[in-house]
Tab-separated table of C-alpha atoms in Angstrom:
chain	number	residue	atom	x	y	z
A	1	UNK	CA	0.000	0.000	0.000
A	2	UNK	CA	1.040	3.130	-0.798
A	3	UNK	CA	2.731	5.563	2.161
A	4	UNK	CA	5.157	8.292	2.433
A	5	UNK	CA	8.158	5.601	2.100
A	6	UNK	CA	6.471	4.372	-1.588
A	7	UNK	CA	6.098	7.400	-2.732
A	8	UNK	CA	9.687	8.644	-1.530
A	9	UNK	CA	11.190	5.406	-3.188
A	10	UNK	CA	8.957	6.353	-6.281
A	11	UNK	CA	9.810	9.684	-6.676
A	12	UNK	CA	13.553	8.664	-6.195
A	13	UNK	CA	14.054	6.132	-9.209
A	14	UNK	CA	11.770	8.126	-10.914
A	15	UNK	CA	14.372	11.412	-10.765
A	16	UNK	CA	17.563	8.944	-11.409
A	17	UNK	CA	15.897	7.941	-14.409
A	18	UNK	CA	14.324	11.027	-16.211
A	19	UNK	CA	15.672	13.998	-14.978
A	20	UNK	CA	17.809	15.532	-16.992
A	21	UNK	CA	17.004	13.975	-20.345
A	22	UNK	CA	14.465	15.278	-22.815
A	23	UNK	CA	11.136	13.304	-23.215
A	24	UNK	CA	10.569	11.442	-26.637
A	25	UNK	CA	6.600	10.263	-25.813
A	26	UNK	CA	4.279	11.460	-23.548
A	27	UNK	CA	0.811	9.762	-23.476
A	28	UNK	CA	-1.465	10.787	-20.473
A	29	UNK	CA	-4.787	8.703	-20.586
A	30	UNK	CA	-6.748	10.937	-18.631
A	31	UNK	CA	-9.272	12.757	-20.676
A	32	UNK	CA	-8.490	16.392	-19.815
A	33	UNK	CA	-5.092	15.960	-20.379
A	34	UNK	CA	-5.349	13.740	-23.828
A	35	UNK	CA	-4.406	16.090	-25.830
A	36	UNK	CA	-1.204	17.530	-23.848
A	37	UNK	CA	1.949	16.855	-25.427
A	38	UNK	CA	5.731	17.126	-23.544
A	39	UNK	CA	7.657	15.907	-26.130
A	40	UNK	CA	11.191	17.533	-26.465
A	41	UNK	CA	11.071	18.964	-22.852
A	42	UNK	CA	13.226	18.450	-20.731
A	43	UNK	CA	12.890	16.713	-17.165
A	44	UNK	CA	13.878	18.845	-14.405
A	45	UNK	CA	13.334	16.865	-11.804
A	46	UNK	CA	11.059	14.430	-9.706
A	47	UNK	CA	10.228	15.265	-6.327
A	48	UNK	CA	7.159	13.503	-3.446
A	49	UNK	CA	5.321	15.610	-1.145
A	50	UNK	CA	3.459	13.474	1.282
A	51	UNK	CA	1.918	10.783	-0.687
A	52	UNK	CA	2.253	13.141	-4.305
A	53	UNK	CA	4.477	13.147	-6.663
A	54	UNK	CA	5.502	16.333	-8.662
A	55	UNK	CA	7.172	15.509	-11.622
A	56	UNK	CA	8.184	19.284	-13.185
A	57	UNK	CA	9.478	19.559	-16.562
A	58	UNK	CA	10.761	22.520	-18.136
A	59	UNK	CA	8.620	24.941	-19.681
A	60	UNK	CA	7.457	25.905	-15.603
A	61	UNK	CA	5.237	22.622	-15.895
A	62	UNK	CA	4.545	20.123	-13.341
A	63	UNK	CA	2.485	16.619	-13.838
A	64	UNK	CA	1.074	16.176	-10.522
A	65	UNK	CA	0.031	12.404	-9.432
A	66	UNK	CA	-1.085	10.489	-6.560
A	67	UNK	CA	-0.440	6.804	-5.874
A	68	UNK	CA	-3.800	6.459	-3.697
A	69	UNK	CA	-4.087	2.998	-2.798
A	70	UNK	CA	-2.493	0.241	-5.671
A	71	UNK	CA	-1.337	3.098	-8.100
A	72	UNK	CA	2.859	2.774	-8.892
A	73	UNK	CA	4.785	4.332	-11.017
A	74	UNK	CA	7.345	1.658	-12.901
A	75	UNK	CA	10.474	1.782	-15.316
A	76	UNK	CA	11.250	-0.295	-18.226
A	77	UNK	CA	14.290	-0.728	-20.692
A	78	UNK	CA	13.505	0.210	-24.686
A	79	UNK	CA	12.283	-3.098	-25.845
A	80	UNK	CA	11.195	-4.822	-22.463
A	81	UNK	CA	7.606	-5.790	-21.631
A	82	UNK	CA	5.584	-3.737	-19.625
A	83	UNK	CA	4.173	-5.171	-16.368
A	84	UNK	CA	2.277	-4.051	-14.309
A	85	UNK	CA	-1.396	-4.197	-14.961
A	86	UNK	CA	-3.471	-4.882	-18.238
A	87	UNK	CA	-3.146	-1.745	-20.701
A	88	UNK	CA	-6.248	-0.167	-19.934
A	89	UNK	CA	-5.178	0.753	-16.414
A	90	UNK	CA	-2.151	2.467	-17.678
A	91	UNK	CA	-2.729	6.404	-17.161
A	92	UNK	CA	0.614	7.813	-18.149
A	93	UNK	CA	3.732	7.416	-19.918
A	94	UNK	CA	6.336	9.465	-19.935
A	95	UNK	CA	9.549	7.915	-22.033
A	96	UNK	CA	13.225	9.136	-22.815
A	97	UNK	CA	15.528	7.424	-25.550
A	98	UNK	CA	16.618	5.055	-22.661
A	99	UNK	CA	13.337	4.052	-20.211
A	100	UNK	CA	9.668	4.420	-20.260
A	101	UNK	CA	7.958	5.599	-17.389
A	102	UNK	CA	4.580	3.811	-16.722
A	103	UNK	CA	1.917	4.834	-14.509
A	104	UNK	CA	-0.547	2.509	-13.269
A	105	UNK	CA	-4.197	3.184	-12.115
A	106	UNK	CA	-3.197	6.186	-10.451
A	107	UNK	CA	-6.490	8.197	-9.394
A	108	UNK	CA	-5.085	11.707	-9.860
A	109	UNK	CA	-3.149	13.076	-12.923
A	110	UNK	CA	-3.180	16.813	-13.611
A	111	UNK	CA	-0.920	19.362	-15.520
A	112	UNK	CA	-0.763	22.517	-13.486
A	113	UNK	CA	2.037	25.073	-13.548
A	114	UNK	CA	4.757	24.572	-11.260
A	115	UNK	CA	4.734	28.211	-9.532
A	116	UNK	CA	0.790	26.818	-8.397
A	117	UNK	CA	2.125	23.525	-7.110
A	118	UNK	CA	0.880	24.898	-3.807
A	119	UNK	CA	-2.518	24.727	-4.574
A	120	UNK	CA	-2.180	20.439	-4.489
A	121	UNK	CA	-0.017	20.187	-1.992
A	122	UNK	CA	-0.196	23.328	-0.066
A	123	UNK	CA	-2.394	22.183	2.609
A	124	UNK	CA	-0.339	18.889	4.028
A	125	UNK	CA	1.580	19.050	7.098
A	126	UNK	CA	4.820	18.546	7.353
A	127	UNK	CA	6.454	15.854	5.629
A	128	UNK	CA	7.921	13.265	7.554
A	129	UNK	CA	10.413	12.797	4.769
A	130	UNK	CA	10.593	16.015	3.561
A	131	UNK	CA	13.182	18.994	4.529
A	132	UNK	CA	9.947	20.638	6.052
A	133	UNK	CA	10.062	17.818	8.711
A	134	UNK	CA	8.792	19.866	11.841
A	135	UNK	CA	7.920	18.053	14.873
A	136	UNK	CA	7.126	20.808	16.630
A	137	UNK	CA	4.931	21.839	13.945
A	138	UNK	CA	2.963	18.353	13.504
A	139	UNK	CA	2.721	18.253	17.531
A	140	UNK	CA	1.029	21.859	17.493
A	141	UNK	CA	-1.587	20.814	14.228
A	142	UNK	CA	-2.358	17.435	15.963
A	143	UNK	CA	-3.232	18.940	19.673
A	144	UNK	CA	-4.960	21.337	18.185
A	145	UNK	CA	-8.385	19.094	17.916
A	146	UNK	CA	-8.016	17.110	21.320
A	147	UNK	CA	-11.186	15.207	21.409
A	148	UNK	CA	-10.299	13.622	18.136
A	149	UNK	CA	-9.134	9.836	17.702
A	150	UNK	CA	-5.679	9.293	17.401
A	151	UNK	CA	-6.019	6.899	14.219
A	152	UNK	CA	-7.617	9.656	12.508
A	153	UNK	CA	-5.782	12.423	13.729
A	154	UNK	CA	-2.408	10.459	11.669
A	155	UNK	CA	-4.685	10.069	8.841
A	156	UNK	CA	-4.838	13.396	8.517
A	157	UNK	CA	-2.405	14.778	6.171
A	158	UNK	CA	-3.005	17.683	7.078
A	159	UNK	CA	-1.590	17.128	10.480
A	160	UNK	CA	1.358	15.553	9.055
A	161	UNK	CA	2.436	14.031	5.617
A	162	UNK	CA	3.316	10.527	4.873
A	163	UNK	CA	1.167	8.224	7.394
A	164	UNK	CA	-1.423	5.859	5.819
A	165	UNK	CA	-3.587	2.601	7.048
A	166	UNK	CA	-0.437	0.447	7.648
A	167	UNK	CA	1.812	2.972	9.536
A	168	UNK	CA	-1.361	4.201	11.798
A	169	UNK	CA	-1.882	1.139	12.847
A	170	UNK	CA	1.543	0.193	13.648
A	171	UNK	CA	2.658	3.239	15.202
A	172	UNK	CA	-0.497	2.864	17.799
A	173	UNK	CA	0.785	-0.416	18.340
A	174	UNK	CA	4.346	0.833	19.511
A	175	UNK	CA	3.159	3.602	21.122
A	176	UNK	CA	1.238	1.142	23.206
A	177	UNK	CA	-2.260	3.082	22.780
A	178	UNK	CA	-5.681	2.543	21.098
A	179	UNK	CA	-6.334	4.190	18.129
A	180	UNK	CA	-9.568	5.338	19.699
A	181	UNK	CA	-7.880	7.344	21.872
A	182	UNK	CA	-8.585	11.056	21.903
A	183	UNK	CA	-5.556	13.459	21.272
A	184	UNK	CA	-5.961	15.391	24.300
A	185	UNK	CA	-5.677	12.197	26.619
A	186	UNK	CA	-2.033	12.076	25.064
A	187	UNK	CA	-1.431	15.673	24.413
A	188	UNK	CA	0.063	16.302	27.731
A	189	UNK	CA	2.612	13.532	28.250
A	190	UNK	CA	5.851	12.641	26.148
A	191	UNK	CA	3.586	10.204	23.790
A	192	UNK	CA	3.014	12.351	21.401
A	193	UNK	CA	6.106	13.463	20.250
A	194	UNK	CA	7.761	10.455	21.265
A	195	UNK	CA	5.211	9.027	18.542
A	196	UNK	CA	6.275	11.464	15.891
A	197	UNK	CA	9.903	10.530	16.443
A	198	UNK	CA	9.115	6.770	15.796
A	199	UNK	CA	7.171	8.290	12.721
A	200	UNK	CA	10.312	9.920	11.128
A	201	UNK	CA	12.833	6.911	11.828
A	202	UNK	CA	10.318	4.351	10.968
A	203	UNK	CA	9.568	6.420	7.270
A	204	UNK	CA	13.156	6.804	7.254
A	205	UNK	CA	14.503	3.446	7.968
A	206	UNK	CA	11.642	2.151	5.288
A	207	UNK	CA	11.939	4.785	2.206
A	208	UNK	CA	14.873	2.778	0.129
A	209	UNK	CA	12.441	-0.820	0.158
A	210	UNK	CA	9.459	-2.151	-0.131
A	211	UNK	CA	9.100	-4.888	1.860
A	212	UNK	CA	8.317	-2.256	4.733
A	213	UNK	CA	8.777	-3.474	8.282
A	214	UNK	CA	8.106	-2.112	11.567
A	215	UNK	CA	9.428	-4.955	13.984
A	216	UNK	CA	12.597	-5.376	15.080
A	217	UNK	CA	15.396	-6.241	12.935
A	218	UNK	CA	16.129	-10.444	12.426
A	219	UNK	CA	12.602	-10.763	14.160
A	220	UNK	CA	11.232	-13.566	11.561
A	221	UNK	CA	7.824	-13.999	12.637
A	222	UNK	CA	6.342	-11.491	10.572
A	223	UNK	CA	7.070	-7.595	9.304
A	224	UNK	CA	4.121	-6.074	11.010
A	225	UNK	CA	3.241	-6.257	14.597
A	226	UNK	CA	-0.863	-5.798	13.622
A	227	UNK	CA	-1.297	-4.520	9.898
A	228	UNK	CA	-2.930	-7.070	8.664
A	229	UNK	CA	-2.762	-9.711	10.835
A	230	UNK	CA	-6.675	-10.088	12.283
A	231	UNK	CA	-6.601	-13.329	14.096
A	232	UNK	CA	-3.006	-13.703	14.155
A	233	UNK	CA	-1.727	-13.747	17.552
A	234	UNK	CA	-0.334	-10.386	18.445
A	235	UNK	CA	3.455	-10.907	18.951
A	236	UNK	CA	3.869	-9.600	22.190
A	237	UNK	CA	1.163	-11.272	24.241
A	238	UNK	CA	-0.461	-13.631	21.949
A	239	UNK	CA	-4.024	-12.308	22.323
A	240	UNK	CA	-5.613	-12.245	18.814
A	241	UNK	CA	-5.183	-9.086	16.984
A	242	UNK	CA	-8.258	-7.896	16.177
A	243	UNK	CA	-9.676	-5.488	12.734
A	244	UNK	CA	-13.203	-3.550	12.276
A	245	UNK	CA	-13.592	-2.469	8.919
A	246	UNK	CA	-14.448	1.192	7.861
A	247	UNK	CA	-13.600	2.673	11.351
A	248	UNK	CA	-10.688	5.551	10.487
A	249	UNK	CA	-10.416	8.145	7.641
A	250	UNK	CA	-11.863	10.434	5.590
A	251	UNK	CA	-15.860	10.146	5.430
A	252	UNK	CA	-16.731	7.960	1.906
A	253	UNK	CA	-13.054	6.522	2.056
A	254	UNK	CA	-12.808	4.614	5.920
A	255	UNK	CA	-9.850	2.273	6.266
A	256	UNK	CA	-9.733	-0.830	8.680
A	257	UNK	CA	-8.463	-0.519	11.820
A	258	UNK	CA	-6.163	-3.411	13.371
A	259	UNK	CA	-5.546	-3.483	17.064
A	260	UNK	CA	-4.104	-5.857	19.646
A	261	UNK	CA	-7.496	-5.365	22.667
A	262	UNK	CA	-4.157	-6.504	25.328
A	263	UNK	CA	-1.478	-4.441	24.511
A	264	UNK	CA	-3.905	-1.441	23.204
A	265	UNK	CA	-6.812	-1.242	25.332
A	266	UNK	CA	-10.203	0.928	23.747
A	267	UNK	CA	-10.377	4.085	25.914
A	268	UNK	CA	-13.805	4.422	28.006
């Protein structure tokens, strides 16, 4: 699933490969933007933002895309086979004389110019991978709704950039709380921002893979203390981690929630 370590690694093989070189096709299957054509500019550069990617090309131009939840972004070698989905779920190509750029079933594509970038991403939080990284500054947005859940309070990108469904859940696991809890309840203590700093090394210690992993290192039983692991015993007391669907997130697009009921007890 796409999180603020996916799109990091994206953006990051997406730069190495295009920036700097002058684009030979451009096909984006979206049908405002069918008839846009970039060939002959050149790439200046591929950078993420949260979970976006801003992909500006000269001319002041930036192709703005989101992953959202099983979009990707892959490279290929002039004559090798696309994979990646059947063609019809492609949505944009972008190629050079030496690699294609493929983007799969992402659910946002737009052209905008780059000096109005701002009005995509200008609203997240700081970005827990970004140089805007702010603790202080994600602490302050966070406390500043205290009777909100905690799982939706991370959620938020407006709070702070980066987390999704899978790092929620495991950072309430570590932090040893429910994500039920409200804000305020942790506001006052050192969980909070000892949360955030687990945040930034987690994103960190994730952003150059993708088989993400959140327990500790050599630990073989599995990569995930909760994510995806309803029924599973948790791996810390054994009780059985437990999931409700459609409990956290934005209204129209709830995520499940995994818990362990032992280690993260529902506030009252």
């Amino acid at each position: 699933m796409p999180e603020g370590d996916t799109v990091w690694l994206t953006a990051s093989r997406l730069d190495a490969a295009l920036a700097g070189h002058r684009l030979t096709r451009s096909d984006l299957r979206v049908p405002r933007l069918a008839t846009v054509d970039l060939r002959e500019r050149t790439v200046l550069g591929v950078v993420p933002r949260g979970k976006h990617l801003l992909t500006r090309v000269e001319g002041g131009l930036t192709l703005h895309s989101h992953l959202g939840m099983e979009g990707a972004w892959r490279l290929f070698a002039p004559g090798e086979r696309w994979r990646g989905g059947p063609g019809h779920q492609i949505r944009a190509v972008l190629a050079t004389d030496g690699v294609s750029a493929v983007g799969y079933r992402l659910p946002r594509l737009e052209l905008l110019r780059t000096d109005r970038e701002s009005t995509v991403v200008g609203h997240l939080g700081p970005d827990l991978l970004g140089p805007d990284w702010d603790p202080a500054e994600a602490l302050a947005r966070l406390s500043a709704a205290p009777e909100r859940p905690l799982g939706d309070a991370l959620l938020d990108q407006r709070n702070l950039a980066g987390i999704g469904n899978v790092y929620m859940a495991e950072l309430c696991f570590l932090a040893g709380v429910s994500p039920w809890t409200p804000v305020g309840e942790l506001a006052e203590g050192e969980t909070l921002p000892r949360l955030l700093d687990l945040a930034a090394r987690l994103l960190e210690r994730n952003r150059e893979r993708h088989d993400r992993t959140t327990t500790a290192p050599g630990d073989r039983r599995a990569r995930l203390h909760v994510y995806g692991r309803a029924r599973r015993p948790c791996l810390t007391c054994g009780t059985a981690v437990r999931v409700t669907a459609d409990d956290h997130g934005e209204p129209g697009r709830e995520r499940p929630t995994y818990w362990c009921p032992h280690c993260q007890p529902r506030p009252r």
